[in-house]
mmCIF file of C-alpha atoms and ligand atoms in Angstrom:
data_model
loop_
_atom_site.group_PDB
_atom_site.id
_atom_site.type_symbol
_atom_site.label_atom_id
_atom_site.label_comp_id
_atom_site.label_asym_id
_atom_site.label_seq_id
_atom_site.Cartn_x
_atom_site.Cartn_y
_atom_site.Cartn_z
ATOM 1 C CA MET H 1 178.731 165.354 73.032
ATOM 2 C CA SER H 2 181.336 164.555 70.073
ATOM 3 C CA VAL H 3 180.817 166.426 66.932
ATOM 4 C CA GLN H 4 180.510 165.583 63.626
ATOM 5 C CA LEU H 5 181.954 166.958 60.737
ATOM 6 C CA SER H 6 181.492 166.288 56.876
ATOM 7 C CA HIS H 7 180.941 167.339 54.364
ATOM 8 C CA PRO H 8 177.904 166.454 52.159
ATOM 9 C CA ALA H 9 178.222 165.560 48.206
ATOM 10 C CA PRO H 10 174.913 165.692 45.427
ATOM 11 C CA PRO H 11 172.491 163.910 44.898
ATOM 12 C CA PHE H 12 170.621 166.132 47.414
ATOM 13 C CA ASN H 13 166.833 165.915 48.761
ATOM 14 C CA PRO H 14 165.054 166.559 44.882
ATOM 15 C CA LYS H 15 162.225 168.417 47.764
ATOM 16 C CA ALA H 16 164.553 170.855 48.093
ATOM 17 C CA GLU H 17 165.826 171.450 45.561
ATOM 18 C CA ALA H 18 161.703 172.313 44.353
ATOM 19 C CA MET H 19 162.445 174.494 47.796
ATOM 20 C CA LEU H 20 165.802 175.933 46.382
ATOM 21 C CA SER H 21 163.852 177.088 42.702
ATOM 22 C CA ALA H 22 160.440 178.751 45.091
ATOM 23 C CA ILE H 23 162.453 181.107 47.083
ATOM 24 C CA GLY H 24 165.202 181.567 44.072
ATOM 25 C CA GLY H 25 167.662 184.721 44.108
ATOM 26 C CA PHE H 26 170.758 181.892 46.199
ATOM 27 C CA PRO H 27 173.721 182.938 45.347
ATOM 28 C CA ILE H 28 175.398 179.915 42.427
ATOM 29 C CA SER H 29 178.469 179.261 44.355
ATOM 30 C CA ASP H 30 176.293 178.848 47.530
ATOM 31 C CA ARG H 31 174.032 176.453 46.761
ATOM 32 C CA GLN H 32 174.857 173.125 47.290
ATOM 33 C CA LEU H 33 175.085 174.354 51.015
ATOM 34 C CA PHE H 34 170.875 175.471 50.914
ATOM 35 C CA LEU H 35 171.197 171.705 49.010
ATOM 36 C CA ALA H 36 172.035 169.689 51.969
ATOM 37 C CA GLY H 37 171.143 171.805 55.162
ATOM 38 C CA TYR H 38 167.005 172.717 52.453
ATOM 39 C CA SER H 39 167.510 168.497 52.737
ATOM 40 C CA GLU H 40 167.636 168.186 56.522
ATOM 41 C CA LEU H 41 164.382 170.183 56.692
ATOM 42 C CA CYS H 42 163.106 168.132 54.334
ATOM 43 C CA ARG H 43 164.215 164.433 56.106
ATOM 44 C CA VAL H 44 161.416 163.890 58.236
ATOM 45 C CA ASP H 45 157.729 164.067 56.226
ATOM 46 C CA LEU H 46 156.354 166.845 58.301
ATOM 47 C CA THR H 47 152.488 165.946 57.449
ATOM 48 C CA ASP H 48 150.942 166.222 60.485
ATOM 49 C CA ARG H 49 153.342 167.446 62.427
ATOM 50 C CA HIS H 50 154.791 170.722 63.884
ATOM 51 C CA ALA H 51 158.183 172.543 62.237
ATOM 52 C CA VAL H 52 158.949 175.616 64.301
ATOM 53 C CA GLU H 53 161.077 178.309 62.194
ATOM 54 C CA ILE H 54 163.648 180.736 64.011
ATOM 55 C CA CYS H 55 164.440 183.705 62.931
ATOM 56 C CA GLY H 56 161.353 183.101 59.839
ATOM 57 C CA ALA H 57 161.970 186.868 58.624
ATOM 58 C CA SER H 58 160.024 187.349 55.515
ATOM 59 C CA GLY H 59 158.620 183.865 56.448
ATOM 60 C CA LYS H 60 159.725 182.530 53.114
ATOM 61 C CA LEU H 61 161.524 179.336 54.021
ATOM 62 C CA ALA H 62 158.938 178.979 55.923
ATOM 63 C CA ALA H 63 156.535 179.315 53.333
ATOM 64 C CA ALA H 64 158.424 177.151 51.241
ATOM 65 C CA VAL H 65 158.711 174.122 53.995
ATOM 66 C CA ALA H 66 154.321 174.478 53.837
ATOM 67 C CA ARG H 67 154.346 174.603 50.553
ATOM 68 C CA THR H 68 156.766 170.747 50.550
ATOM 69 C CA PHE H 69 154.083 169.563 53.219
ATOM 70 C CA PRO H 70 150.520 171.225 53.022
ATOM 71 C CA GLY H 71 149.612 168.347 55.818
ATOM 72 C CA ALA H 72 152.752 170.181 57.707
ATOM 73 C CA ARG H 73 151.787 172.753 61.006
ATOM 74 C CA VAL H 74 154.584 175.804 60.201
ATOM 75 C CA THR H 75 155.368 178.391 62.508
ATOM 76 C CA GLY H 76 157.140 181.016 61.090
ATOM 77 C CA LEU H 77 158.705 183.297 64.423
ATOM 78 C CA ASP H 78 160.687 186.571 63.948
ATOM 79 C CA LEU H 79 161.214 189.619 66.239
ATOM 80 C CA TRP H 80 159.546 191.199 63.318
ATOM 81 C CA ALA H 81 156.057 190.578 62.194
ATOM 82 C CA PRO H 82 156.553 190.329 58.080
ATOM 83 C CA SER H 83 155.181 192.840 55.390
ATOM 84 C CA GLY H 84 154.151 192.728 52.208
ATOM 85 C CA PRO H 85 151.326 191.032 49.440
ATOM 86 C CA GLU H 86 152.962 187.835 49.989
ATOM 87 C CA PRO H 87 151.613 187.022 53.880
ATOM 88 C CA GLU H 88 148.545 188.322 52.610
ATOM 89 C CA GLU H 89 148.818 185.044 50.174
ATOM 90 C CA TRP H 90 150.158 183.205 51.792
ATOM 91 C CA LYS H 91 146.788 183.399 54.451
ATOM 92 C CA CYS H 92 144.584 181.884 51.717
ATOM 93 C CA THR H 93 147.134 179.554 50.595
ATOM 94 C CA LEU H 94 149.304 178.288 53.075
ATOM 95 C CA PRO H 95 146.355 177.152 55.690
ATOM 96 C CA GLY H 96 149.111 175.441 57.599
ATOM 97 C CA LEU H 97 151.254 178.402 57.745
ATOM 98 C CA GLU H 98 151.427 180.981 60.330
ATOM 99 C CA LEU H 99 154.023 183.900 60.792
ATOM 100 C CA ILE H 100 154.586 185.371 64.955
ATOM 101 C CA VAL H 101 156.174 187.845 66.301
ATOM 102 C CA GLY H 102 157.918 186.543 69.210
ATOM 103 C CA ASP H 103 162.125 186.361 70.832
ATOM 104 C CA ALA H 104 163.440 183.075 69.266
ATOM 105 C CA PHE H 105 165.747 182.911 73.346
ATOM 106 C CA ASP H 106 161.063 182.917 74.840
ATOM 107 C CA LEU H 107 158.919 179.298 73.332
ATOM 108 C CA SER H 108 156.798 180.398 75.686
ATOM 109 C CA ALA H 109 154.249 179.905 73.855
ATOM 110 C CA PHE H 110 154.866 176.402 72.665
ATOM 111 C CA PRO H 111 154.123 173.552 74.850
ATOM 112 C CA ALA H 112 157.031 171.758 76.248
ATOM 113 C CA GLU H 113 157.471 168.988 73.637
ATOM 114 C CA SER H 114 154.532 169.432 70.574
ATOM 115 C CA VAL H 115 157.641 170.367 68.384
ATOM 116 C CA ASP H 116 159.356 167.857 65.702
ATOM 117 C CA LEU H 117 161.622 169.902 63.844
ATOM 118 C CA VAL H 118 162.887 173.316 64.811
ATOM 119 C CA TRP H 119 165.196 176.387 61.700
ATOM 120 C CA GLY H 120 166.567 178.427 61.394
ATOM 121 C CA GLN H 121 168.424 180.173 58.532
ATOM 122 C CA ALA H 122 171.182 183.018 59.237
ATOM 123 C CA ALA H 123 170.383 182.902 62.014
ATOM 124 C CA LEU H 124 172.929 180.974 64.849
ATOM 125 C CA HIS H 125 175.247 184.028 64.176
ATOM 126 C CA HIS H 126 172.387 186.513 66.099
ATOM 127 C CA LEU H 127 171.549 184.104 68.942
ATOM 128 C CA SER H 128 175.468 182.991 69.958
ATOM 129 C CA HIS H 129 175.816 185.367 73.231
ATOM 130 C CA ASP H 130 172.836 182.862 74.301
ATOM 131 C CA LEU H 131 173.218 179.304 72.980
ATOM 132 C CA ASP H 132 171.971 178.183 77.033
ATOM 133 C CA THR H 133 168.560 179.524 76.744
ATOM 134 C CA LEU H 134 168.153 178.997 72.986
ATOM 135 C CA CYS H 135 169.449 174.752 73.962
ATOM 136 C CA ARG H 136 167.183 174.695 77.550
ATOM 137 C CA GLU H 137 164.120 175.851 74.626
ATOM 138 C CA VAL H 138 164.428 174.328 71.699
ATOM 139 C CA THR H 139 165.021 171.345 74.136
ATOM 140 C CA ARG H 140 161.564 171.939 76.173
ATOM 141 C CA ILE H 141 159.483 172.277 73.702
ATOM 142 C CA LEU H 142 161.124 169.155 70.080
ATOM 143 C CA LYS H 143 160.124 166.409 70.920
ATOM 144 C CA PRO H 144 162.079 162.724 71.758
ATOM 145 C CA GLY H 145 163.780 162.750 68.076
ATOM 146 C CA GLY H 146 162.349 165.945 67.006
ATOM 147 C CA ARG H 147 165.744 168.055 65.824
ATOM 148 C CA LEU H 148 166.506 171.458 65.685
ATOM 149 C CA VAL H 149 168.814 172.341 62.129
ATOM 150 C CA PHE H 150 170.757 175.131 61.123
ATOM 151 C CA VAL H 151 171.223 176.105 58.199
ATOM 152 C CA PHE H 152 174.148 178.748 55.968
ATOM 153 C CA GLU H 153 175.566 180.721 59.402
ATOM 154 C CA PRO H 154 179.149 182.191 58.682
ATOM 155 C CA MET H 155 182.442 179.809 60.972
ATOM 156 C CA GLY H 156 185.629 181.860 62.458
ATOM 157 C CA HIS H 157 188.406 178.806 61.945
ATOM 158 C CA ASN H 158 189.602 180.586 58.935
ATOM 159 C CA LEU H 159 192.010 183.750 59.719
ATOM 160 C CA ALA H 160 191.406 184.104 55.746
ATOM 161 C CA VAL H 161 187.488 184.325 55.987
ATOM 162 C CA ALA H 162 187.745 186.341 58.722
ATOM 163 C CA ALA H 163 190.301 188.193 57.320
ATOM 164 C CA ILE H 164 187.345 189.216 54.055
ATOM 165 C CA ARG H 165 184.063 188.625 56.820
ATOM 166 C CA ALA H 166 185.360 191.622 58.873
ATOM 167 C CA MET H 167 186.028 193.719 56.080
ATOM 168 C CA ARG H 168 182.528 192.561 54.103
ATOM 169 C CA MET H 169 180.819 193.986 58.094
ATOM 170 C CA ALA H 170 182.949 197.184 57.736
ATOM 171 C CA VAL H 171 181.889 198.079 54.103
ATOM 172 C CA HIS H 172 179.395 197.838 55.427
ATOM 173 C CA GLU H 173 177.937 197.984 58.256
ATOM 174 C CA MET H 174 176.559 194.860 59.995
ATOM 175 C CA GLY H 175 176.175 194.938 63.714
ATOM 176 C CA ASP H 176 175.522 191.535 64.808
ATOM 177 C CA GLU H 177 177.409 189.317 62.871
ATOM 178 C CA SER H 178 179.994 187.426 64.674
ATOM 179 C CA ASN H 179 181.020 184.237 63.456
ATOM 180 C CA LEU H 180 180.757 180.640 65.618
ATOM 181 C CA TYR H 181 182.872 178.163 66.243
ATOM 182 C CA ILE H 182 183.264 175.047 66.721
ATOM 183 C CA SER H 183 183.641 175.067 70.498
ATOM 184 C CA GLN H 184 180.324 177.039 70.484
ATOM 185 C CA PHE H 185 178.230 173.258 68.909
ATOM 186 C CA LYS H 186 180.440 171.249 71.311
ATOM 187 C CA ARG H 187 178.558 173.726 74.271
ATOM 188 C CA MET H 188 175.122 173.186 72.260
ATOM 189 C CA SER H 189 175.707 169.508 71.652
ATOM 190 C CA ALA H 190 175.656 168.713 76.115
ATOM 191 C CA PHE H 191 171.601 169.462 75.469
ATOM 192 C CA PHE H 192 170.902 166.746 72.637
ATOM 193 C CA SER H 193 172.109 163.057 72.366
ATOM 194 C CA THR H 194 174.100 164.718 68.248
ATOM 195 C CA CYS H 195 175.801 166.920 66.811
ATOM 196 C CA GLU H 196 176.409 167.070 62.834
ATOM 197 C CA VAL H 197 177.558 170.078 61.188
ATOM 198 C CA GLN H 198 177.213 170.248 58.045
ATOM 199 C CA MET H 199 180.958 172.636 56.295
ATOM 200 C CA PHE H 200 181.190 174.043 52.743
ATOM 201 C CA ASN H 201 183.082 176.567 50.969
ATOM 202 C CA LEU H 202 187.336 175.833 51.421
ATOM 203 C CA LEU H 203 187.846 177.538 48.115
ATOM 204 C CA GLY H 204 184.879 178.090 47.812
ATOM 205 C CA TYR H 205 184.260 181.788 50.302
ATOM 206 C CA PRO H 206 187.347 183.866 49.270
ATOM 207 C CA VAL H 207 186.869 183.674 44.991
ATOM 208 C CA LYS H 208 182.711 183.782 46.148
ATOM 209 C CA ALA H 209 183.250 186.931 43.699
ATOM 210 C CA LEU H 210 184.020 185.564 40.746
ATOM 211 C CA SER H 211 182.394 182.019 41.585
ATOM 212 C CA ASP H 212 179.184 184.299 41.379
ATOM 213 C CA ARG H 213 179.505 185.583 37.737
ATOM 214 C CA PHE H 214 180.595 182.796 36.214
ATOM 215 C CA GLY H 215 179.266 179.630 37.570
ATOM 216 C CA GLY H 216 181.465 176.845 35.529
ATOM 217 C CA ILE H 217 183.954 177.990 38.143
ATOM 218 C CA SER H 218 181.457 177.786 41.000
ATOM 219 C CA HIS H 219 181.353 174.510 40.251
ATOM 220 C CA LEU H 220 184.907 174.056 39.912
ATOM 221 C CA VAL H 221 185.994 174.989 43.253
ATOM 222 C CA HIS H 222 182.805 172.941 44.267
ATOM 223 C CA GLU H 223 184.632 169.953 43.833
ATOM 224 C CA LEU H 224 188.700 171.368 44.551
ATOM 225 C CA ASP H 225 186.377 171.988 47.899
ATOM 226 C CA ALA H 226 185.416 168.413 48.524
ATOM 227 C CA ARG H 227 188.860 166.826 47.260
ATOM 228 C CA LEU H 228 190.404 168.372 50.260
ATOM 229 C CA PHE H 229 187.237 168.210 52.560
ATOM 230 C CA GLY H 230 187.810 164.831 51.403
ATOM 231 C CA MET H 231 192.318 164.090 51.761
ATOM 232 C CA PHE H 232 192.873 166.394 54.248
ATOM 233 C CA PRO H 233 189.555 166.053 57.363
ATOM 234 C CA ARG H 234 190.961 168.783 59.576
ATOM 235 C CA LEU H 235 190.880 171.137 57.067
ATOM 236 C CA LEU H 236 186.778 171.166 57.326
ATOM 237 C CA ARG H 237 186.789 173.200 60.552
ATOM 238 C CA TYR H 238 188.239 175.585 58.118
ATOM 239 C CA GLY H 239 185.828 175.618 55.582
ATOM 240 C CA ALA H 240 183.320 179.640 55.792
ATOM 241 C CA ASN H 241 180.295 177.765 55.514
ATOM 242 C CA ALA H 242 178.361 175.005 58.217
ATOM 243 C CA ASN H 243 174.901 173.699 58.231
ATOM 244 C CA VAL H 244 174.756 172.041 61.531
ATOM 245 C CA ILE H 245 172.074 168.951 62.376
ATOM 246 C CA LEU H 246 171.460 168.269 66.434
ATOM 247 C CA THR H 247 168.728 165.746 67.013
ATOM 248 C CA LYS H 248 167.350 165.868 71.154
HETATM 249 C C1 SAM X 301 170.757 187.429 58.764
HETATM 250 S S1 SAM X 301 168.416 187.589 59.377
HETATM 251 C C2 SAM X 301 168.360 186.222 58.191
HETATM 252 C C3 SAM X 301 166.714 186.061 58.128
HETATM 253 C C4 SAM X 301 165.744 184.577 57.126
HETATM 254 N N1 SAM X 301 165.615 183.892 58.259
HETATM 255 C C5 SAM X 301 166.983 183.474 55.848
HETATM 256 O O1 SAM X 301 167.412 183.565 56.585
HETATM 257 O O2 SAM X 301 166.120 184.806 54.915
HETATM 258 C C6 SAM X 301 169.119 187.475 61.039
HETATM 259 C C7 SAM X 301 167.091 187.300 61.198
HETATM 260 O O3 SAM X 301 166.538 187.066 62.733
HETATM 261 C C8 SAM X 301 165.633 187.604 63.388
HETATM 262 N N2 SAM X 301 166.461 187.818 64.356
HETATM 263 C C9 SAM X 301 167.560 187.424 65.263
HETATM 264 N N3 SAM X 301 167.811 187.737 66.674
HETATM 265 C C10 SAM X 301 165.944 186.859 67.144
HETATM 266 C C11 SAM X 301 165.731 186.831 68.123
HETATM 267 N N4 SAM X 301 166.421 186.404 69.698
HETATM 268 N N5 SAM X 301 164.435 185.576 68.558
HETATM 269 C C12 SAM X 301 163.392 186.335 66.488
HETATM 270 N N6 SAM X 301 164.225 186.046 65.918
HETATM 271 C C13 SAM X 301 165.661 187.457 65.818
HETATM 272 C C14 SAM X 301 165.701 189.435 62.982
HETATM 273 O O4 SAM X 301 165.007 190.321 63.154
HETATM 274 C C15 SAM X 301 166.386 188.686 61.003
HETATM 275 O O5 SAM X 301 164.821 189.353 60.904
#
């Protein structure tokens, strides 16, 4: 199965805008990536459907999806139980939302072909050591035509980006932060019928610190990235961050 690389441009789904505002705290330089990724989460009306977030941590994004689709069943799963006042509040305000403790590699809590959407944010690079098990589990629980979406994943083809990330990981002593490669998406695509990868941040990543400080620069860099990707599609693989959309 081939992997389709693209660089999506605005306009994005207004529901995605609302989700972004509900969560907040995104660096301005990554706004387009999140809007494109959340547009994928909203692509299908999830009313009366079941969506599962893996590696969801606090459950904030799962809560935003549950708020966007009040008629959906939304399950957020992470190795650790969420803590703090928000999950308690969501129990009263978001009846479609459940946050559970579990392992993304063991989705036995979900019956076969029972789920319409599985997604993760900043998640796949924590699971890339066993992609076969992950894909086997996800395709087992997805209904035919169901989708697996990953938002905001780091890519390793761009040596400048890889070097900057390696420095950041060393400074902040970040373990478990591997980069991803298109060959891994190819491997995953064997389990699915389509695989689309949305690439972002070609020049955007090296100037991230600057563009987060000065919003106008972020806009210019996005424009420049879009032009370069348009003129030279081979550059798509060198984007620093990706959203991945797989359809069963
Ligand atoms: C970088 S955080 C991302 C959290 C959240 N999705 C976000 O965007 O803020 C990665 C999360 O993946 C979870 N995680 C790592 N391996 C996991 C696994 N095998 N099953 C479930 N969750 C896992 C971690 O506990 C952590 O909460």
